[in-house]
PDB file of C-alpha atoms in Angstrom:
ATOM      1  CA  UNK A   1      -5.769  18.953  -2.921  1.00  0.00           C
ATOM      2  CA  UNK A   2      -1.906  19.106  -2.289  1.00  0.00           C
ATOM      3  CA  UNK A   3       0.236  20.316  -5.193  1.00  0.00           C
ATOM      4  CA  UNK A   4       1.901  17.246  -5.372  1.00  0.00           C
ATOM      5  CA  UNK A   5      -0.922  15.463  -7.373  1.00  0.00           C
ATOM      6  CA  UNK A   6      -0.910  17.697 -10.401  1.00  0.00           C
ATOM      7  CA  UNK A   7       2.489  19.047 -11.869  1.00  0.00           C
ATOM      8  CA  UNK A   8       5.174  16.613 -12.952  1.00  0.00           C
ATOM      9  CA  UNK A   9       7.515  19.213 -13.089  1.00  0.00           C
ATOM     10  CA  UNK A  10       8.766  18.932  -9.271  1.00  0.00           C
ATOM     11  CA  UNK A  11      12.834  18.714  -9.588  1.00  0.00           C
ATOM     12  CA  UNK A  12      12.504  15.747  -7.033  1.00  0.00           C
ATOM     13  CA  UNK A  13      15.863  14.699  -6.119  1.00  0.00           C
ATOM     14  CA  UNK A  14      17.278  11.051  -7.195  1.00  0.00           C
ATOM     15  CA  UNK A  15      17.916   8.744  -4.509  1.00  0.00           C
ATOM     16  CA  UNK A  16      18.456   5.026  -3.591  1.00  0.00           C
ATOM     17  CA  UNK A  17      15.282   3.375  -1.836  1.00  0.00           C
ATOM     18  CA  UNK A  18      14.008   0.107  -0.842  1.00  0.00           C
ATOM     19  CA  UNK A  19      10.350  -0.451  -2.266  1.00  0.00           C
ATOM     20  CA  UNK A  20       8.875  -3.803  -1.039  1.00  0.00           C
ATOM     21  CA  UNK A  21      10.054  -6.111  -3.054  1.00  0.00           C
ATOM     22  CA  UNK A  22      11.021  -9.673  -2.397  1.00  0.00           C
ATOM     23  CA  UNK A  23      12.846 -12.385  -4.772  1.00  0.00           C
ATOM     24  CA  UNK A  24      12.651 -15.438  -5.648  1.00  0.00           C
ATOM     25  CA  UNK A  25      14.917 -17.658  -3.213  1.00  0.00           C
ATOM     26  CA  UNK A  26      15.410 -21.352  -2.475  1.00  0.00           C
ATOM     27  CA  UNK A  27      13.092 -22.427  -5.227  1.00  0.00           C
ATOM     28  CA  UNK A  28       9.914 -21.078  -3.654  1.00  0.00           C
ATOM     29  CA  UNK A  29       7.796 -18.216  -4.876  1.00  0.00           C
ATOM     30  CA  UNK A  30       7.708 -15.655  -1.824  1.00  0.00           C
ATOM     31  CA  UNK A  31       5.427 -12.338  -2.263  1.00  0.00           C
ATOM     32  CA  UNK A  32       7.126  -9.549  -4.463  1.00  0.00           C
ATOM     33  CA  UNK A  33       5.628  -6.916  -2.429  1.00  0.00           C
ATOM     34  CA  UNK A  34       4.401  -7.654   1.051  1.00  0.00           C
ATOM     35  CA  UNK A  35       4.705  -6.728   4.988  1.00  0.00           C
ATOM     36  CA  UNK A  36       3.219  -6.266   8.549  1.00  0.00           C
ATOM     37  CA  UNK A  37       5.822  -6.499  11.401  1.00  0.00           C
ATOM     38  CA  UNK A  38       5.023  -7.196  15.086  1.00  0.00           C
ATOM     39  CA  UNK A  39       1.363  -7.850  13.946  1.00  0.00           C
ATOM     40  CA  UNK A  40      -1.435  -9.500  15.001  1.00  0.00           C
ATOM     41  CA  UNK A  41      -3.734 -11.484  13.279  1.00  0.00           C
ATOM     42  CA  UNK A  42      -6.547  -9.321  11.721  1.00  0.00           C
ATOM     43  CA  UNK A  43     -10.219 -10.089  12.876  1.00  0.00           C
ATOM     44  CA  UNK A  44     -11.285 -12.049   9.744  1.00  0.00           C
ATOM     45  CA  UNK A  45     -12.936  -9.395   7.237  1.00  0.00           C
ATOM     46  CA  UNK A  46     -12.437  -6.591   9.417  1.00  0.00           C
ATOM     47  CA  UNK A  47     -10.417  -4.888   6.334  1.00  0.00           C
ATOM     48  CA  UNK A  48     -13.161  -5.678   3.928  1.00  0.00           C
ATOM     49  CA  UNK A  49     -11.226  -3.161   1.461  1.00  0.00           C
ATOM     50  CA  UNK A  50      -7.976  -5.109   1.541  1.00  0.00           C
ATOM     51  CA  UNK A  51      -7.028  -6.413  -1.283  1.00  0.00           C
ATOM     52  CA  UNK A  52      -4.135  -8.953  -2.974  1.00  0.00           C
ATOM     53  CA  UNK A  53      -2.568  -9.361  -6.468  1.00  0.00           C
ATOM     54  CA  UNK A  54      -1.972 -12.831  -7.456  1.00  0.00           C
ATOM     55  CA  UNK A  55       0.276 -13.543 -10.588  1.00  0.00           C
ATOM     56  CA  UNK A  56      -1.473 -17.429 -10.500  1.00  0.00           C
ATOM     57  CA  UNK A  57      -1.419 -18.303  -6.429  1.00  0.00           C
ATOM     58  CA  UNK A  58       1.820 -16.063  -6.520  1.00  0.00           C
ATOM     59  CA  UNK A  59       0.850 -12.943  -3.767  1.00  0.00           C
ATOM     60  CA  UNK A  60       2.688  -9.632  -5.469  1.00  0.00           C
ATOM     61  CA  UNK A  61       1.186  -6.701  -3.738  1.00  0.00           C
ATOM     62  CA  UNK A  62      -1.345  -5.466  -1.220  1.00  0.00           C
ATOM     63  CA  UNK A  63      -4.324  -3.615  -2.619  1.00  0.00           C
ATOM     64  CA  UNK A  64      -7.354  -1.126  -1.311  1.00  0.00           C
ATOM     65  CA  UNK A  65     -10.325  -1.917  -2.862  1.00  0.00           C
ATOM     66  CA  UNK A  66     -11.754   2.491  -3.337  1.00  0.00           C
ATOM     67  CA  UNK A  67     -15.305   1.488  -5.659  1.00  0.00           C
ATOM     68  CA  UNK A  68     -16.711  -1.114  -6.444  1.00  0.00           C
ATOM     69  CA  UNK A  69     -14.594  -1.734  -9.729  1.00  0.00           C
ATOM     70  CA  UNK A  70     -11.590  -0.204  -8.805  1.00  0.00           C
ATOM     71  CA  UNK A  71      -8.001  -0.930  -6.622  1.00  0.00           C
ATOM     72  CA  UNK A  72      -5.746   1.381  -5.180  1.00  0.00           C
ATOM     73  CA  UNK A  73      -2.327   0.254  -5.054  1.00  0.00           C
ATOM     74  CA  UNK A  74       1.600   1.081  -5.099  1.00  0.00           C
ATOM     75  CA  UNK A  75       2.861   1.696  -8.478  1.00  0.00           C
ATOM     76  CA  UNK A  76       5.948  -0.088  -8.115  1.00  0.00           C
ATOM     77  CA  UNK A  77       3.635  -3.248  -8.185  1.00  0.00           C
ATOM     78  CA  UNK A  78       2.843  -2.959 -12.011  1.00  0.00           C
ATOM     79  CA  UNK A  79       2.812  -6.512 -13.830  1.00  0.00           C
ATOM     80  CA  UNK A  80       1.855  -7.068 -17.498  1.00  0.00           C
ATOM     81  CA  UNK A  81      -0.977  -9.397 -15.731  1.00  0.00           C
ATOM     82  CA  UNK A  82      -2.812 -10.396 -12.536  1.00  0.00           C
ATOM     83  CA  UNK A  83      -5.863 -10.901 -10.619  1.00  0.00           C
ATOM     84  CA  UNK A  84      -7.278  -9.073  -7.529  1.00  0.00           C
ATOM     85  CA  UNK A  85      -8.465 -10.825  -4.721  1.00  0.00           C
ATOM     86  CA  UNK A  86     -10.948  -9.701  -2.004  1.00  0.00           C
ATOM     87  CA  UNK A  87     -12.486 -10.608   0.536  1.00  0.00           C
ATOM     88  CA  UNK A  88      -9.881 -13.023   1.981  1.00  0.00           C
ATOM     89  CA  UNK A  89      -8.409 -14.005   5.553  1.00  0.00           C
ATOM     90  CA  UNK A  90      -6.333 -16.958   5.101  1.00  0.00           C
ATOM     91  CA  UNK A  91      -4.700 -17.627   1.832  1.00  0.00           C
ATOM     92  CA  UNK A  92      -4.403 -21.205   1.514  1.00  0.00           C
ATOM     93  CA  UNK A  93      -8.492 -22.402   3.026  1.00  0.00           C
ATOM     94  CA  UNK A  94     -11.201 -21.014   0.692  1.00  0.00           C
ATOM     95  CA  UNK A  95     -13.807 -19.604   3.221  1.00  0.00           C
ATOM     96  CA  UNK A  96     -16.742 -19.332   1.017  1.00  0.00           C
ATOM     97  CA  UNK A  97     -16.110 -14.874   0.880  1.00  0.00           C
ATOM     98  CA  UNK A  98     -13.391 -14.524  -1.643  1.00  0.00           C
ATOM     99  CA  UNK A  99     -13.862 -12.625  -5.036  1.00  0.00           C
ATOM    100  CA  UNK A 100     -11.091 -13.457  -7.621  1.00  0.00           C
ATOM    101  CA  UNK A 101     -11.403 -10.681 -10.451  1.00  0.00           C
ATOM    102  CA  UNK A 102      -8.961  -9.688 -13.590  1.00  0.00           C
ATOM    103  CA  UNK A 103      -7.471  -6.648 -13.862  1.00  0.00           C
ATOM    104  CA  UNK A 104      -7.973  -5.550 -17.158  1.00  0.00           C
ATOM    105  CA  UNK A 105      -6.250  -1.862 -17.072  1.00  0.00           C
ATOM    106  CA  UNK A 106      -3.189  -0.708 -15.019  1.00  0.00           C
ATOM    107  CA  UNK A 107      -2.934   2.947 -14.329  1.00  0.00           C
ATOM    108  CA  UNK A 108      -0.147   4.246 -12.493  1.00  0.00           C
ATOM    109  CA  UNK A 109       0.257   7.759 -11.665  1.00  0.00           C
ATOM    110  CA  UNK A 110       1.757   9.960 -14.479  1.00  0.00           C
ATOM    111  CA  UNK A 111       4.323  11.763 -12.440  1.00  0.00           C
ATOM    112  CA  UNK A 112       5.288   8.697 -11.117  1.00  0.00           C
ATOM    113  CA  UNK A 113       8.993   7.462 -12.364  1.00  0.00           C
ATOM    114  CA  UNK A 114      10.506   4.383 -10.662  1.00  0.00           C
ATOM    115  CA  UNK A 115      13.877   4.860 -11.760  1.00  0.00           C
ATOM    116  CA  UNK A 116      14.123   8.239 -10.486  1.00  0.00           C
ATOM    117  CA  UNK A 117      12.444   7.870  -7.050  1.00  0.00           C
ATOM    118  CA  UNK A 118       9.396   6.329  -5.529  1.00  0.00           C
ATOM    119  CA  UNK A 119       7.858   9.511  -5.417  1.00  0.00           C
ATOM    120  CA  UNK A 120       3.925   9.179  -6.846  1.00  0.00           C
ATOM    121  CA  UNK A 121       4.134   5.611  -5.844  1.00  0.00           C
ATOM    122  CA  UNK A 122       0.004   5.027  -6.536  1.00  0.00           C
ATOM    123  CA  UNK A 123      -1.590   3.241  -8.956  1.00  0.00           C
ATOM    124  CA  UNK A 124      -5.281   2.099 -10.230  1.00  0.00           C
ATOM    125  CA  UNK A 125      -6.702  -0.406 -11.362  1.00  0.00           C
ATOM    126  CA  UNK A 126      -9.316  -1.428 -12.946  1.00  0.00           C
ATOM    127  CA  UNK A 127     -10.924  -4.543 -12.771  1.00  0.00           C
ATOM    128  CA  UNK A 128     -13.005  -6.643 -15.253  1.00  0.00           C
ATOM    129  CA  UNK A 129     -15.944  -6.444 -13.678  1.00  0.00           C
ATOM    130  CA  UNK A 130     -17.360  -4.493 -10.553  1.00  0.00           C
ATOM    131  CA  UNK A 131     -17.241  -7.125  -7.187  1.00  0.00           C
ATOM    132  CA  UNK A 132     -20.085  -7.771  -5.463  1.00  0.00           C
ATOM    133  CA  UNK A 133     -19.984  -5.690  -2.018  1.00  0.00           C
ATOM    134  CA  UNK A 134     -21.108  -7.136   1.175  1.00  0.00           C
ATOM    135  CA  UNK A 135     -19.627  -7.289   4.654  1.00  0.00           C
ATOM    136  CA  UNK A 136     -16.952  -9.229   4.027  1.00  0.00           C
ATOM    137  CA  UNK A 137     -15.583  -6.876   0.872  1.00  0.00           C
ATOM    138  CA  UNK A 138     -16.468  -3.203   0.881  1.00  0.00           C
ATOM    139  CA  UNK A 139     -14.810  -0.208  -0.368  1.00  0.00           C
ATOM    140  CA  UNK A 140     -13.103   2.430   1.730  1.00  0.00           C
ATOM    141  CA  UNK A 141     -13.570   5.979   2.027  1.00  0.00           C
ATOM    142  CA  UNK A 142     -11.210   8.470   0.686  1.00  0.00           C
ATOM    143  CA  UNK A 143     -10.295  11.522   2.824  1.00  0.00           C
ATOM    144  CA  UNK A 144     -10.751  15.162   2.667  1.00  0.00           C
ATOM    145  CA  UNK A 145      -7.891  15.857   5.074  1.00  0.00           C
ATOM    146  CA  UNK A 146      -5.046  14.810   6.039  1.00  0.00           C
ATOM    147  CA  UNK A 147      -3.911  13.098   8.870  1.00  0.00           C
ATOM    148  CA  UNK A 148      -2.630  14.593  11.886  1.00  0.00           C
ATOM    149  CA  UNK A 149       0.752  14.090  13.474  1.00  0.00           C
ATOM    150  CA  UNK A 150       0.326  11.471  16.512  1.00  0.00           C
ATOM    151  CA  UNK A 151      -3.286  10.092  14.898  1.00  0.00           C
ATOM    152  CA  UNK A 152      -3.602   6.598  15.062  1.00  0.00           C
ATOM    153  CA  UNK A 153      -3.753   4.157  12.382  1.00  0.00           C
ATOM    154  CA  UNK A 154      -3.881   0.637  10.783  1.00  0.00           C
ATOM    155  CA  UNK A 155      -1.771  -1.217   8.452  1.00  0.00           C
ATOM    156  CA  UNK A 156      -2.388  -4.512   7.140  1.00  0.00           C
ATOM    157  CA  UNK A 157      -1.069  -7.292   4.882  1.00  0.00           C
ATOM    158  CA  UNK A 158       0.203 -10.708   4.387  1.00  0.00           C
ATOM    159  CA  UNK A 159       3.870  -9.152   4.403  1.00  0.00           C
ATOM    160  CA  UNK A 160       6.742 -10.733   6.560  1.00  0.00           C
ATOM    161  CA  UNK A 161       6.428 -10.998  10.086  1.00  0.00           C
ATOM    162  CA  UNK A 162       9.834 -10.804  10.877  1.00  0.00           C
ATOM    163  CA  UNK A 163      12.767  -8.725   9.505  1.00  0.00           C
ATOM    164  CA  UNK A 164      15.866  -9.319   8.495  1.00  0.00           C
ATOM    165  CA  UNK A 165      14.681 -13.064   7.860  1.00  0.00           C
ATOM    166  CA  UNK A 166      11.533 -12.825   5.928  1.00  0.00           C
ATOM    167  CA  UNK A 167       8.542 -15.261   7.323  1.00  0.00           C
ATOM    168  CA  UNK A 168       5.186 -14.966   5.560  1.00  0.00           C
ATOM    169  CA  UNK A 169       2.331 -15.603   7.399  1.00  0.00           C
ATOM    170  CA  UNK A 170      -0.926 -17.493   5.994  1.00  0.00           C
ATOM    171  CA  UNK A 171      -3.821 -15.056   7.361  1.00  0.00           C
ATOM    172  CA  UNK A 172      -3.601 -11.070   7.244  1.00  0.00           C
ATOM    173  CA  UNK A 173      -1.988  -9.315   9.812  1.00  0.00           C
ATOM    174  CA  UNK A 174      -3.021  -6.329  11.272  1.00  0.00           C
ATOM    175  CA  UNK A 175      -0.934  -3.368  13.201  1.00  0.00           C
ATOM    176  CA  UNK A 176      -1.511  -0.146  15.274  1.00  0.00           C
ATOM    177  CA  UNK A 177       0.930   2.965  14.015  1.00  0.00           C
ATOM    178  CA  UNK A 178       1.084   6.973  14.360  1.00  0.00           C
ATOM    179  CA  UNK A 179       1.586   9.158  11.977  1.00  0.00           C
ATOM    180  CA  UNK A 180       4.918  11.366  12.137  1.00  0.00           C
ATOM    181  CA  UNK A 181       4.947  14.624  11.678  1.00  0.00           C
ATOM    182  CA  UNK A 182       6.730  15.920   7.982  1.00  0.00           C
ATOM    183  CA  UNK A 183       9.541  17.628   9.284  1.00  0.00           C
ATOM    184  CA  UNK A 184      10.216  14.211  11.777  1.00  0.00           C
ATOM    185  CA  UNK A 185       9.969  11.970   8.482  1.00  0.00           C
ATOM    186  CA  UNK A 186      12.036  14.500   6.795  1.00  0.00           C
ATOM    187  CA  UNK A 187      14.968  14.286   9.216  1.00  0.00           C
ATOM    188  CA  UNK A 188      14.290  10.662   9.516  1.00  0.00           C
ATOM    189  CA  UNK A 189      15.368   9.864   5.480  1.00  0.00           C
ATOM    190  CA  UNK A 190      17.214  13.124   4.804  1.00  0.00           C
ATOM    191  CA  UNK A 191      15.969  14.940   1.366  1.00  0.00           C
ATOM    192  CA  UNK A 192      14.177  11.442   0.014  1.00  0.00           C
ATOM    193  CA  UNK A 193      11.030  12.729   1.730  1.00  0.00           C
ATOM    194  CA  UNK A 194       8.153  14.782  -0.751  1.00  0.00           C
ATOM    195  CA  UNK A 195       5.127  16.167   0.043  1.00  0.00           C
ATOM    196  CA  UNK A 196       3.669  13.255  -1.209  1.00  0.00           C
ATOM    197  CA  UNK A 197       4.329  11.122   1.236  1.00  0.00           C
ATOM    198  CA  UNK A 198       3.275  10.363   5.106  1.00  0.00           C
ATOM    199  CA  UNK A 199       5.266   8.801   7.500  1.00  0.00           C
ATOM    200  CA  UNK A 200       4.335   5.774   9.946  1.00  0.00           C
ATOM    201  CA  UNK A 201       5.667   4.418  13.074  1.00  0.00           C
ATOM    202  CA  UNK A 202       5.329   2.599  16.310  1.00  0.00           C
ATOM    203  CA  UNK A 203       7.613   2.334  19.620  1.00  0.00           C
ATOM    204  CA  UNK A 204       6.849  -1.198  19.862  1.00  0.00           C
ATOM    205  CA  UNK A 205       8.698  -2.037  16.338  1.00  0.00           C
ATOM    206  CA  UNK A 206       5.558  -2.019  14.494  1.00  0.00           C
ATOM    207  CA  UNK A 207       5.575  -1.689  10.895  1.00  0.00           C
ATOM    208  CA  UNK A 208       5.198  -2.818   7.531  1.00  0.00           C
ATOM    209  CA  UNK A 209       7.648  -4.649   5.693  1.00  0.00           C
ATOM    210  CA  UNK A 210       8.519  -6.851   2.704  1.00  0.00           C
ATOM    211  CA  UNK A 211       4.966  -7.528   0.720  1.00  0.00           C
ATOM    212  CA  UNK A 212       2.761  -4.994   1.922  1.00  0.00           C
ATOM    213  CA  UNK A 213       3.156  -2.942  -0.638  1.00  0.00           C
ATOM    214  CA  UNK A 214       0.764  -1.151  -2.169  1.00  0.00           C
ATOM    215  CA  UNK A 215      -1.914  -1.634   1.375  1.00  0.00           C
ATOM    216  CA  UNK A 216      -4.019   0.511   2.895  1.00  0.00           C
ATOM    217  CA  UNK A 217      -2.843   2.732   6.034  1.00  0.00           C
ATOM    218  CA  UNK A 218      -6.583   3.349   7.458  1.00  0.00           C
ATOM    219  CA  UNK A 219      -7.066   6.248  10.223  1.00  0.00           C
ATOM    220  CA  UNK A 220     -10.300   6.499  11.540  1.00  0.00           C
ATOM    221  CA  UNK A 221     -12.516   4.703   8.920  1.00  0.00           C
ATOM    222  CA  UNK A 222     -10.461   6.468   6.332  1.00  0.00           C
ATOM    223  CA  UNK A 223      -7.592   5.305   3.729  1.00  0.00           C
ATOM    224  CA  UNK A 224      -4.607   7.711   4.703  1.00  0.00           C
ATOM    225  CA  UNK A 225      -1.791   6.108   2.669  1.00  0.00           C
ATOM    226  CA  UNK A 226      -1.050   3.291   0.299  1.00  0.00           C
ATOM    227  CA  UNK A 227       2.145   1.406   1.605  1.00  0.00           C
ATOM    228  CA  UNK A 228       5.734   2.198  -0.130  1.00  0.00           C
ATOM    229  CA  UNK A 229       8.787   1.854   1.014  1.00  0.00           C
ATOM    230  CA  UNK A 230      10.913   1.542   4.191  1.00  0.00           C
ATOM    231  CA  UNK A 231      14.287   1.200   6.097  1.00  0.00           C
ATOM    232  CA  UNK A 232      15.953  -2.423   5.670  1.00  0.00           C
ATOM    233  CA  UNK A 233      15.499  -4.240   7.677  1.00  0.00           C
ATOM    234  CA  UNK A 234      11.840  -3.349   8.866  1.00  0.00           C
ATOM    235  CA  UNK A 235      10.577  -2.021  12.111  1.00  0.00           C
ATOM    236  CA  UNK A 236      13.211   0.180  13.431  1.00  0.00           C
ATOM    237  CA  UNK A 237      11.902   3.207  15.603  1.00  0.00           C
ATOM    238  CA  UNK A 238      14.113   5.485  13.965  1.00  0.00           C
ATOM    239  CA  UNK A 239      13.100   4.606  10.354  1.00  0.00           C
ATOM    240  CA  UNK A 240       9.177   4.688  10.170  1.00  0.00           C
ATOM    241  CA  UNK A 241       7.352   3.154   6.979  1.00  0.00           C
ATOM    242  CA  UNK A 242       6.751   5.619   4.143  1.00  0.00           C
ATOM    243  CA  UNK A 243       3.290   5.925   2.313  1.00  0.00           C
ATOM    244  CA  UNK A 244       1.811   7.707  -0.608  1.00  0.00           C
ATOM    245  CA  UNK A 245      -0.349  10.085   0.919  1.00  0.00           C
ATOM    246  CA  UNK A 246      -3.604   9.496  -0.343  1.00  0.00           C
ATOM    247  CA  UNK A 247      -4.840  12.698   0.385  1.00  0.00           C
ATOM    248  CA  UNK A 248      -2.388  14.687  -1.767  1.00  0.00           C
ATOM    249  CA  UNK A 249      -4.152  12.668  -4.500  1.00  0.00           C
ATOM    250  CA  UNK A 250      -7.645  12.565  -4.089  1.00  0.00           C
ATOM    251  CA  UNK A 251      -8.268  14.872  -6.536  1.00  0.00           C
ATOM    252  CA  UNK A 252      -6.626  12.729  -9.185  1.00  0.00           C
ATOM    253  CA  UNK A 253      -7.988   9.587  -8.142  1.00  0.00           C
ATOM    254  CA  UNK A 254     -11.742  10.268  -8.464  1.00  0.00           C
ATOM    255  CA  UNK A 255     -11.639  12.437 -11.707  1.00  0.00           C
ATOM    256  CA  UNK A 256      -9.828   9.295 -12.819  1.00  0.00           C
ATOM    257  CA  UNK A 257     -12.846   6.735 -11.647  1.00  0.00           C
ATOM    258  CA  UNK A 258     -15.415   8.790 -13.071  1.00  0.00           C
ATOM    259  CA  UNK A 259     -13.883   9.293 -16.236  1.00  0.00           C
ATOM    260  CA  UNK A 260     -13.534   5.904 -16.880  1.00  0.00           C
TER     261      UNK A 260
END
């Protein structure tokens, strides 16, 4: 697919970058990884492939559910443990369609080094058992192209509404963006931008934020990108969201599934 899922031997350059990561503050346990600003609420189970990893009832990440016993997520989400769970709306009343799984294998990519750069920021894993797959938790598609500049997507999560001051909602929000062309990203975050990543924005503010990490960016039926990193704060027109390009990887990720 694109060059950038084989060879580790791109001389990427080091820079500073702000994956979506939360901490702890006030005493509370806020999502590590999590974000959909100037969102809507989702139609219940209309992102049957979305995905959340839970350290306990602790939300870390975003997730894409891409066959029946495998998630596709950000590697900068990797825990020693956690559980994946699918097929929920709201996160605090059980509605009778969730599927709580362990993960019992973490892979993230092997070109992928966090204290260099977020570049490769993907990651599968594997889960315990394969979920049961209805409509209310389905796989995704992977693509055979890439997106288009201007082509419309989704992004969804359970990420902060608002940005600077971080408020997590309870159900998963869902929000319209277009992709930017490369050379727009490019000049947008000046030489932190590889051919590994897509670009995502919206004129209304729209965008994801803190814990959305690792979520699916879905154009036309089809998952696009796997949420990474971003301007801070979130949502500014000049400063689009940045996703692994999924399509760059494709390649890697099913020889990976069916090896395994």
């Amino acid at each position: 697919m694109g060059h950038s899922s084989g060879s580790c031997s791109h001389p990427w350059k080091c820079w500073p970058f702000f994956p979506l990561l939360l901490t702890v503050c006030t005493g509370s346990f806020m999502a590590e990884d999590s974000r959909v600003l100037g969102a809507e609420p989702c139609n219940p189970h209309s992102q049957p492939w979305q995905a959340g990893l839970f350290q306990g009832v602790k939300l870390l990440c975003g997730g894409v559910l891409v066959a029946p016993q495998w998630i596709l997520t950000a590697a900068h989400c990797q825990k020693p443990r956690y559980t994946v769970r699918l097929g929920d709306h709201s996160l605090q009343n059980p509605e009778g369609s969730e599927q709580e799984v362990k993960v019992v294998r973490s892979i993230p990519h092997p070109c992928h080094n966090s204290s260099k750069s977020n570049n490769h920021d993907l990651m599968l894993l594997k889960l315990q058992k394969p979920i049961k797959v209805n409509d209310n938790v389905k796989p995704i598609g992977l693509p055979s192209h890439c997106p288009q500049p201007d082509q419309k997507c989704t992004v969804s999560g359970w990420g902060t509404t608002t940005s600077p001051r971080e408020t997590f909602p309870d159900i998963l929000h869902c929000a319209d963006v277009y992709i930017w062309s490369q050379r727009r990203c490019e000049k947008a975050y000046p030489e932190k931008i590889s051919d590994g990543m897509v670009c995502a924005g919206s004129n209304t503010g729209a965008d994801t934020c803190q814990g959305d990490s690792g979520g699916p960016l879905v154009c036309e039926g089809v998952l696009q990108g796997i949420t990474s990193w971003g301007a801070d704060p979130c949502g500014r027109q000049d400063k689009p969201g940045v996703y692994s390009s999924v399509c760059r990887y494709t390649q890697w990720i099913k020889k990976f599934i069916n090896a395994n």
